[in-house]
Amino acid sequence: MTMKDQIKFVRQNMKKNKSRVFMTILATAIGCAFLIVLASVGFGLHKSIIQELMEDRLVTEIEVHAQMDDQGNYKAINERHIEYFEALDDVKAVTRRQMLQQTPVFQIGEYHIQANTLVTFFPEEVKAGFELSEGRLPGNPNEIVVGYTFPEGLSREVGEDVNPYNEDGTVKKEFAFTDKVLGKTVQMEVLDKKESSTTIPLTIVGIAKKPARDWMANSDVFISEAVLKEIEAFTGTPGGSLDVETEGIKDSDEKTYDQVKIYADNVQSVTGINEVLEADNYATYSIVSEMKQVNMIFTIMKIGLILVGTIALIIASIGIYNTMAMAVTERAPDIGIMKAIGANPGTIKKIFLLESSYIGLIGALVGTIVAYGISIAVNFSLPLVVENIFDEAPPENLLFSYIPWTLALISIAICLMVTVFSGWRPAQRATQIDVLQAMRREI
């Protein structure tokens, strides 16, 4: 018999017991859908967390905090380290920032704001992806760049009994600064340890690009190194610190950085650079390392969910075994005739295995389609249910169920293997039927 004849024979036999075959396919479809939906929870949460990590930080970014010396002490990053980082292979940029160790007040007319202030090397920042929404980069010592939300944080001076802020922390409309800050001169007021103050005039020449997410606030002020030295000269402390125990200003040769980040050319290079830095006793952090740990945890979780879901298919396989065993008993005369006319036992076995595979494939396809429908319904309805029950919106872009094509293929493959295994014993028994006994008829 050709394969086409075998398929035709299988379909004819299946039509003779439609109800039994239908219930077997239904059980298989339910088992397959259960497997896919259960595992899709792991895939969905994994995708949501990875997406969250990748949106918050750059994947090619490596943070370098310090280097451990032979005595086990951590030393701050200085110019020598920066040169070493820049010489590494596959390094795109090395950004370095010095933080002003106090939060000065910036004033434009009667409006003011307290903001984090820092010094950075803009050529490397630009290589790393730093962009402006307006203006240009500083060209003179007294020119500055401010964060995108800096203008929104400016508020008019009010009395102590007046609160100029809304509940969400934004400035109330009647106290907010409504003019453009680009080109404005701001007065930066800094303090020293004796609580005396000095004012440094600065000009805003650029505004940083809007953060990727609306809720992220960036009101940082980027000053020049010359202004930082002026502040240090006034306070007599490194970084303009107000700590009374800090004495003396660091020498320029020993200039250290508070925040150093290395940007690789591509994601594939991050691991190699990280390994080199760790071998040289640098304390580093990269999102790729965190993603590896997250991936490992969710891989174990997904394997566990797939194994639990497979139990449902194993239960369904009992029905397939029962269906195929009854089919062998009912078709004993047909099997006897096939043997009598010279049919190969291997062909008979193949026919029954083909029938069980046919049932498994139909059940797997139906179950997969149902699983996709359930996944869509869950992702649509779950946020509404959570919001109504707990009166709280779920995390943005939460994907509770996600079915990649790989999960669908794995589930279909598991379903086929289980159904073929279930039909193996009945198919083997069909080849052992005695011809004369099978062809005997009761009168």
Short mmCIF file of C-alpha atoms in Angstrom, two decimals:
data_model
loop_
_atom_site.label_atom_id
_atom_site.label_comp_id
_atom_site.label_asym_id
_atom_site.label_seq_id
_atom_site.Cartn_x
_atom_site.Cartn_y
_atom_site.Cartn_z
CA MET A 1 0.00 0.00 0.00
CA THR A 2 1.20 3.46 -0.83
CA MET A 3 1.18 6.23 1.77
CA LYS A 4 -1.79 7.80 0.02
CA ASP A 5 -3.76 4.53 0.29
CA GLN A 6 -2.81 4.18 3.95
CA ILE A 7 -4.05 7.71 4.76
CA LYS A 8 -7.28 7.04 2.87
CA PHE A 9 -7.76 3.76 4.78
CA VAL A 10 -7.14 5.50 8.11
CA ARG A 11 -9.66 8.24 7.36
CA GLN A 12 -12.30 5.67 6.40
CA ASN A 13 -11.79 3.78 9.65
CA MET A 14 -11.96 6.99 11.70
CA LYS A 15 -15.31 7.91 10.11
CA LYS A 16 -16.80 4.62 11.30
CA ASN A 17 -16.42 5.69 14.96
CA LYS A 18 -16.86 9.44 14.79
CA SER A 19 -18.07 9.97 18.35
CA ARG A 20 -15.25 7.97 19.95
CA VAL A 21 -12.60 9.58 17.77
CA PHE A 22 -14.08 13.03 18.44
CA MET A 23 -13.91 12.55 22.21
CA THR A 24 -10.31 11.32 21.92
CA ILE A 25 -9.33 14.33 19.81
CA LEU A 26 -11.13 16.62 22.28
CA ALA A 27 -9.21 15.15 25.22
CA THR A 28 -5.94 15.57 23.32
CA ALA A 29 -6.80 19.16 22.37
CA ILE A 30 -7.65 20.03 25.99
CA GLY A 31 -4.37 18.51 27.18
CA CYS A 32 -2.35 20.37 24.54
CA ALA A 33 -4.13 23.68 25.25
CA PHE A 34 -3.52 23.24 28.98
CA LEU A 35 0.17 22.60 28.35
CA ILE A 36 0.57 25.68 26.14
CA VAL A 37 -1.45 28.07 28.33
CA LEU A 38 0.34 26.92 31.49
CA ALA A 39 3.79 27.35 29.96
CA SER A 40 2.77 30.66 28.35
CA VAL A 41 2.55 32.22 31.82
CA GLY A 42 6.29 31.65 32.27
CA PHE A 43 7.06 32.95 28.79
CA GLY A 44 4.84 36.02 29.32
CA LEU A 45 6.32 37.05 32.66
CA HIS A 46 9.83 36.42 31.30
CA LYS A 47 9.19 38.63 28.30
CA SER A 48 7.71 41.40 30.49
CA ILE A 49 10.65 41.44 32.89
CA ILE A 50 13.27 41.36 30.13
CA GLN A 51 11.45 44.17 28.33
CA GLU A 52 11.37 46.17 31.57
CA LEU A 53 15.11 45.69 32.08
CA MET A 54 15.98 46.61 28.52
CA GLU A 55 13.83 49.75 28.56
CA ASP A 56 15.27 51.06 31.82
CA ARG A 57 18.95 50.67 30.92
CA LEU A 58 21.10 50.20 27.88
CA VAL A 59 21.96 46.59 27.16
CA THR A 60 25.48 47.51 26.01
CA GLU A 61 26.22 49.46 29.20
CA ILE A 62 28.74 48.32 31.84
CA GLU A 63 28.98 50.23 35.11
CA VAL A 64 32.44 50.27 36.70
CA HIS A 65 32.41 51.23 40.38
CA ALA A 66 35.98 50.69 41.63
CA GLN A 67 39.06 48.46 41.48
CA MET A 68 40.21 46.22 44.30
CA ASP A 69 43.91 46.41 45.16
CA ASP A 70 46.18 43.67 46.56
CA GLN A 71 45.08 44.46 50.12
CA GLY A 72 41.41 44.01 49.28
CA ASN A 73 40.59 47.71 49.36
CA TYR A 74 38.53 49.34 46.64
CA LYS A 75 40.08 52.33 44.87
CA ALA A 76 38.09 54.96 42.95
CA ILE A 77 38.38 55.17 39.18
CA ASN A 78 40.87 57.77 37.90
CA GLU A 79 42.31 58.90 34.56
CA ARG A 80 44.68 55.92 34.37
CA HIS A 81 41.74 53.55 34.51
CA ILE A 82 39.82 55.57 31.91
CA GLU A 83 42.73 55.26 29.45
CA TYR A 84 42.82 51.52 30.08
CA PHE A 85 39.07 51.18 29.43
CA GLU A 86 39.29 53.16 26.19
CA ALA A 87 42.07 50.87 24.94
CA LEU A 88 39.97 47.72 25.34
CA ASP A 89 38.63 46.01 22.22
CA ASP A 90 35.01 46.59 21.17
CA VAL A 91 34.60 49.65 23.43
CA LYS A 92 32.46 52.34 21.85
CA ALA A 93 32.59 55.00 24.59
CA VAL A 94 33.65 55.54 28.20
CA THR A 95 31.58 58.13 30.04
CA ARG A 96 32.81 59.57 33.32
CA ARG A 97 31.05 61.90 35.70
CA GLN A 98 32.02 63.80 38.83
CA MET A 99 29.15 64.60 41.16
CA LEU A 100 28.93 67.86 43.08
CA GLN A 101 28.71 66.72 46.69
CA GLN A 102 25.87 69.09 47.55
CA THR A 103 22.57 70.06 45.94
CA PRO A 104 22.76 73.74 44.99
CA VAL A 105 19.85 76.07 44.34
CA PHE A 106 19.42 77.40 40.80
CA GLN A 107 17.46 80.62 40.46
CA ILE A 108 15.95 82.44 37.48
CA GLY A 109 14.37 85.65 38.71
CA GLU A 110 11.91 84.68 41.44
CA TYR A 111 11.85 81.02 40.39
CA HIS A 112 14.18 78.42 41.84
CA ILE A 113 14.94 74.69 41.92
CA GLN A 114 17.33 72.37 43.73
CA ALA A 115 18.99 69.95 41.31
CA ASN A 116 21.73 67.35 41.19
CA THR A 117 24.82 68.86 39.61
CA LEU A 118 27.64 67.05 37.87
CA VAL A 119 30.59 67.35 35.52
CA THR A 120 30.85 65.11 32.45
CA PHE A 121 32.97 64.69 29.34
CA PHE A 122 30.50 65.45 26.55
CA PRO A 123 32.38 63.92 23.56
CA GLU A 124 32.09 60.47 25.17
CA GLU A 125 28.50 61.14 26.26
CA VAL A 126 27.58 61.87 22.65
CA LYS A 127 29.24 58.63 21.51
CA ALA A 128 27.18 56.79 24.12
CA GLY A 129 23.93 58.29 22.77
CA PHE A 130 23.44 61.50 24.74
CA GLU A 131 21.15 63.85 22.79
CA LEU A 132 19.66 67.30 23.18
CA SER A 133 16.06 68.28 22.62
CA GLU A 134 17.04 71.94 22.20
CA GLY A 135 20.16 74.08 22.01
CA ARG A 136 23.79 72.97 21.81
CA LEU A 137 26.56 71.54 23.94
CA PRO A 138 28.58 73.92 26.18
CA GLY A 139 31.54 75.70 24.63
CA ASN A 140 32.53 77.97 27.51
CA PRO A 141 33.12 77.24 31.23
CA ASN A 142 30.02 79.12 32.40
CA GLU A 143 27.64 77.41 29.96
CA ILE A 144 25.51 74.50 31.14
CA VAL A 145 23.12 71.83 29.91
CA VAL A 146 20.04 70.98 31.99
CA GLY A 147 17.78 67.94 32.14
CA TYR A 148 14.51 67.82 30.22
CA THR A 149 12.35 68.29 33.33
CA PHE A 150 14.47 71.12 34.78
CA PRO A 151 12.04 73.87 33.58
CA GLU A 152 9.07 71.95 35.01
CA GLY A 153 10.72 71.89 38.45
CA LEU A 154 11.17 75.65 38.67
CA SER A 155 8.75 77.15 41.17
CA ARG A 156 8.10 80.67 42.42
CA GLU A 157 9.26 81.50 45.93
CA VAL A 158 6.34 81.32 48.38
CA GLY A 159 5.83 81.56 52.10
CA GLU A 160 6.35 78.65 54.46
CA ASP A 161 2.60 78.20 54.89
CA VAL A 162 2.03 77.72 51.13
CA ASN A 163 2.63 74.41 49.35
CA PRO A 164 3.53 75.03 45.70
CA TYR A 165 3.42 71.33 44.75
CA ASN A 166 0.64 68.98 43.67
CA GLU A 167 0.18 65.55 45.21
CA ASP A 168 2.19 63.95 42.40
CA GLY A 169 5.16 66.25 43.08
CA THR A 170 4.65 68.59 40.11
CA VAL A 171 4.57 72.35 40.56
CA LYS A 172 1.11 73.91 40.69
CA LYS A 173 0.20 75.94 37.63
CA GLU A 174 0.06 79.28 39.46
CA PHE A 175 3.60 78.81 40.80
CA ALA A 176 5.17 77.17 37.71
CA PHE A 177 7.75 78.73 35.40
CA THR A 178 6.11 79.22 32.00
CA ASP A 179 8.87 80.89 29.99
CA LYS A 180 11.61 79.11 28.03
CA VAL A 181 14.87 78.49 29.90
CA LEU A 182 17.13 78.17 26.85
CA GLY A 183 19.51 81.14 26.78
CA LYS A 184 18.54 82.24 30.30
CA THR A 185 21.13 83.10 32.94
CA VAL A 186 20.71 81.20 36.18
CA GLN A 187 22.30 81.93 39.52
CA MET A 188 23.75 78.83 41.17
CA GLU A 189 23.97 79.22 44.93
CA VAL A 190 26.42 76.94 46.75
CA LEU A 191 27.27 76.68 50.45
CA ASP A 192 30.40 75.91 52.39
CA LYS A 193 30.90 74.16 55.73
CA LYS A 194 30.31 77.41 57.61
CA GLU A 195 26.94 77.83 55.85
CA SER A 196 28.07 80.94 54.03
CA SER A 197 27.08 81.03 50.36
CA THR A 198 28.28 82.27 47.03
CA THR A 199 26.51 82.73 43.71
CA ILE A 200 27.87 81.69 40.31
CA PRO A 201 26.14 82.95 37.14
CA LEU A 202 25.63 80.29 34.45
CA THR A 203 23.96 80.31 31.04
CA ILE A 204 21.68 77.50 29.83
CA VAL A 205 22.70 76.59 26.27
CA GLY A 206 21.16 73.12 25.94
CA ILE A 207 18.32 70.94 27.20
CA ALA A 208 18.72 67.16 27.32
CA LYS A 209 16.43 64.85 25.38
CA LYS A 210 13.16 63.75 26.96
CA PRO A 211 13.48 60.48 28.98
CA ALA A 212 12.20 57.29 27.39
CA ARG A 213 9.34 57.07 29.89
CA ASP A 214 6.99 59.86 30.87
CA TRP A 215 7.30 59.20 34.61
CA MET A 216 11.10 59.48 34.56
CA ALA A 217 12.32 62.88 35.78
CA ASN A 218 15.69 64.33 34.81
CA SER A 219 16.48 67.77 36.15
CA ASP A 220 20.26 67.26 36.38
CA VAL A 221 22.56 70.19 35.65
CA PHE A 222 25.80 69.59 33.73
CA ILE A 223 28.47 72.14 34.69
CA SER A 224 32.07 72.50 33.52
CA GLU A 225 35.14 71.30 35.37
CA ALA A 226 36.23 74.94 35.78
CA VAL A 227 33.04 75.72 37.72
CA LEU A 228 33.55 72.64 39.88
CA LYS A 229 37.06 73.82 40.75
CA GLU A 230 35.66 77.23 41.61
CA ILE A 231 33.20 75.60 44.00
CA GLU A 232 35.94 73.44 45.53
CA ALA A 233 38.07 76.56 46.08
CA PHE A 234 35.15 78.21 47.88
CA THR A 235 34.26 75.23 50.10
CA GLY A 236 37.81 73.99 50.61
CA THR A 237 36.60 70.41 50.18
CA PRO A 238 36.76 67.90 47.31
CA GLY A 239 33.64 67.94 45.17
CA GLY A 240 32.24 70.88 47.15
CA SER A 241 31.34 68.53 50.00
CA LEU A 242 29.71 69.97 53.14
CA ASP A 243 31.09 67.17 55.29
CA VAL A 244 33.00 68.87 58.12
CA GLU A 245 35.33 65.86 58.44
CA THR A 246 36.51 66.22 54.84
CA GLU A 247 39.66 68.26 54.60
CA GLY A 248 41.68 69.39 51.63
CA ILE A 249 41.08 69.38 47.89
CA LYS A 250 42.25 66.49 45.74
CA ASP A 251 45.18 67.12 43.45
CA SER A 252 44.32 67.32 39.77
CA ASP A 253 46.54 64.31 39.12
CA GLU A 254 44.43 62.27 41.50
CA LYS A 255 41.10 63.28 40.02
CA THR A 256 38.62 60.48 40.48
CA TYR A 257 35.18 59.85 39.05
CA ASP A 258 31.97 59.02 40.86
CA GLN A 259 30.21 57.39 37.92
CA VAL A 260 31.97 55.54 35.09
CA LYS A 261 30.18 53.60 32.35
CA ILE A 262 31.63 51.63 29.45
CA TYR A 263 29.55 51.20 26.30
CA ALA A 264 30.32 48.23 24.06
CA ASP A 265 29.97 48.20 20.28
CA ASN A 266 27.28 45.51 20.49
CA VAL A 267 25.55 43.20 22.96
CA GLN A 268 27.78 40.26 22.05
CA SER A 269 30.88 42.17 23.20
CA VAL A 270 29.53 42.99 26.68
CA THR A 271 30.32 39.58 28.16
CA GLY A 272 33.91 39.60 26.87
CA ILE A 273 34.61 43.12 28.19
CA ASN A 274 33.02 42.24 31.52
CA GLU A 275 35.21 39.15 31.89
CA VAL A 276 38.37 41.18 31.21
CA LEU A 277 37.39 43.79 33.80
CA GLU A 278 36.52 41.20 36.43
CA ALA A 279 39.87 39.47 35.84
CA ASP A 280 41.54 42.81 36.64
CA ASN A 281 39.56 43.06 39.93
CA TYR A 282 37.13 45.78 38.80
CA ALA A 283 33.73 45.89 40.49
CA THR A 284 31.31 45.96 37.55
CA TYR A 285 27.64 45.62 36.77
CA SER A 286 25.90 45.10 33.45
CA ILE A 287 22.33 44.41 32.52
CA VAL A 288 23.53 41.41 30.48
CA SER A 289 24.73 39.72 33.69
CA GLU A 290 21.37 40.36 35.31
CA MET A 291 19.58 39.07 32.24
CA LYS A 292 21.58 35.83 32.40
CA GLN A 293 20.38 35.21 35.94
CA VAL A 294 16.80 36.11 35.03
CA ASN A 295 16.95 33.88 31.94
CA MET A 296 18.23 30.94 34.00
CA ILE A 297 15.46 31.30 36.58
CA PHE A 298 12.73 31.55 33.97
CA THR A 299 14.21 28.70 31.90
CA ILE A 300 13.88 26.42 34.93
CA MET A 301 10.38 27.77 35.53
CA LYS A 302 9.30 27.20 31.92
CA ILE A 303 10.69 23.65 31.86
CA GLY A 304 8.79 22.91 35.07
CA LEU A 305 5.53 24.30 33.65
CA ILE A 306 5.96 22.29 30.44
CA LEU A 307 6.54 19.11 32.45
CA VAL A 308 3.42 19.79 34.55
CA GLY A 309 1.42 20.44 31.38
CA THR A 310 2.72 17.21 29.85
CA ILE A 311 0.91 15.31 32.60
CA ALA A 312 -2.38 16.43 31.04
CA LEU A 313 -1.27 14.96 27.71
CA ILE A 314 -0.25 11.72 29.39
CA ILE A 315 -3.75 11.49 30.86
CA ALA A 316 -5.20 12.12 27.40
CA SER A 317 -2.94 9.38 26.02
CA ILE A 318 -4.92 6.84 28.08
CA GLY A 319 -7.93 7.69 25.95
CA ILE A 320 -5.88 7.30 22.77
CA TYR A 321 -4.63 3.91 23.94
CA ASN A 322 -8.19 2.81 24.69
CA THR A 323 -9.43 4.04 21.28
CA MET A 324 -6.65 2.26 19.39
CA ALA A 325 -7.03 -0.95 21.42
CA MET A 326 -10.76 -1.07 20.59
CA ALA A 327 -9.97 -0.31 16.95
CA VAL A 328 -7.64 -3.31 16.77
CA THR A 329 -10.33 -5.57 18.29
CA GLU A 330 -13.09 -4.28 15.98
CA ARG A 331 -10.94 -4.51 12.85
CA ALA A 332 -9.57 -7.98 13.51
CA PRO A 333 -11.38 -9.41 10.43
CA ASP A 334 -9.97 -6.64 8.24
CA ILE A 335 -6.51 -7.27 9.61
CA GLY A 336 -6.92 -11.00 8.88
CA ILE A 337 -7.91 -10.28 5.25
CA MET A 338 -4.94 -7.94 4.82
CA LYS A 339 -2.59 -10.60 6.12
CA ALA A 340 -4.22 -13.27 3.94
CA ILE A 341 -3.61 -11.26 0.77
CA GLY A 342 0.03 -10.73 1.73
CA ALA A 343 0.12 -7.45 3.65
CA ASN A 344 3.38 -6.86 5.46
CA PRO A 345 3.07 -6.75 9.32
CA GLY A 346 5.10 -3.54 9.18
CA THR A 347 2.44 -1.96 6.95
CA ILE A 348 -0.34 -2.97 9.34
CA LYS A 349 1.61 -1.51 12.24
CA LYS A 350 2.23 1.68 10.30
CA ILE A 351 -1.48 2.10 9.58
CA PHE A 352 -2.40 2.04 13.27
CA LEU A 353 0.48 4.29 14.22
CA LEU A 354 -0.60 6.66 11.47
CA GLU A 355 -4.12 6.70 12.87
CA SER A 356 -2.94 7.50 16.40
CA SER A 357 -0.62 10.20 14.97
CA TYR A 358 -3.53 11.59 12.96
CA ILE A 359 -5.63 11.88 16.14
CA GLY A 360 -2.71 13.49 18.00
CA LEU A 361 -1.95 15.99 15.23
CA ILE A 362 -5.56 17.14 14.91
CA GLY A 363 -5.84 17.43 18.68
CA ALA A 364 -2.56 19.37 18.90
CA LEU A 365 -3.57 21.83 16.16
CA VAL A 366 -6.99 22.43 17.68
CA GLY A 367 -5.45 22.79 21.15
CA THR A 368 -2.87 25.27 19.86
CA ILE A 369 -5.54 27.45 18.25
CA VAL A 370 -7.62 27.36 21.44
CA ALA A 371 -4.52 28.22 23.52
CA TYR A 372 -3.83 31.31 21.40
CA GLY A 373 -7.43 32.41 21.90
CA ILE A 374 -7.21 31.91 25.66
CA SER A 375 -3.90 33.81 25.76
CA ILE A 376 -5.39 36.81 23.96
CA ALA A 377 -8.45 36.77 26.22
CA VAL A 378 -6.33 36.55 29.39
CA ASN A 379 -4.03 39.42 28.37
CA PHE A 380 -7.05 41.57 27.58
CA SER A 381 -9.21 40.76 30.62
CA LEU A 382 -6.63 40.30 33.40
CA PRO A 383 -5.67 44.02 33.68
CA LEU A 384 -9.37 44.91 33.90
CA VAL A 385 -9.98 42.28 36.58
CA VAL A 386 -6.95 43.39 38.63
CA GLU A 387 -7.96 47.04 38.35
CA ASN A 388 -11.56 46.36 39.43
CA ILE A 389 -10.73 44.00 42.31
CA PHE A 390 -7.69 45.74 43.78
CA ASP A 391 -8.47 49.31 42.66
CA GLU A 392 -4.94 49.53 41.33
CA ALA A 393 -3.65 49.53 37.77
CA PRO A 394 -1.32 46.60 36.92
CA PRO A 395 2.24 47.29 35.76
CA GLU A 396 2.45 48.91 32.35
CA ASN A 397 3.00 46.50 29.43
CA LEU A 398 2.48 43.45 31.68
CA LEU A 399 2.21 40.35 29.50
CA PHE A 400 0.68 37.59 31.60
CA SER A 401 0.55 35.06 28.77
CA TYR A 402 2.81 34.86 25.74
CA ILE A 403 2.98 32.00 23.23
CA PRO A 404 6.04 32.09 20.98
CA TRP A 405 6.10 29.84 17.92
CA THR A 406 8.75 27.71 19.63
CA LEU A 407 6.37 26.87 22.48
CA ALA A 408 3.67 25.90 19.99
CA LEU A 409 6.10 23.62 18.10
CA ILE A 410 7.40 22.05 21.33
CA SER A 411 3.85 21.36 22.51
CA ILE A 412 2.81 19.85 19.18
CA ALA A 413 5.96 17.68 19.17
CA ILE A 414 5.28 16.48 22.74
CA CYS A 415 1.67 15.75 21.80
CA LEU A 416 2.71 13.71 18.76
CA MET A 417 5.29 11.74 20.74
CA VAL A 418 2.75 10.93 23.46
CA THR A 419 0.08 9.85 20.96
CA VAL A 420 2.51 7.71 18.93
CA PHE A 421 3.72 6.08 22.13
CA SER A 422 0.09 5.45 23.16
CA GLY A 423 -0.70 3.80 19.83
CA TRP A 424 2.50 1.75 19.72
CA ARG A 425 1.29 -1.18 21.83
CA PRO A 426 -2.10 -1.58 20.06
CA ALA A 427 -0.31 -1.35 16.68
CA GLN A 428 2.14 -4.04 17.80
CA ARG A 429 -0.75 -6.23 18.90
CA ALA A 430 -2.44 -5.81 15.51
CA THR A 431 0.54 -7.47 13.79
CA GLN A 432 0.22 -10.53 16.08
CA ILE A 433 -3.41 -11.35 15.25
CA ASP A 434 -3.87 -14.90 13.88
CA VAL A 435 -5.23 -14.88 10.32
CA LEU A 436 -7.64 -17.84 10.66
CA GLN A 437 -9.01 -16.69 14.01
CA ALA A 438 -9.49 -13.15 12.71
CA MET A 439 -11.40 -14.33 9.62
CA ARG A 440 -13.73 -16.69 11.53
CA ARG A 441 -17.33 -15.52 11.61
CA GLU A 442 -20.07 -16.38 14.09
CA ILE A 443 -23.19 -17.84 12.52
#
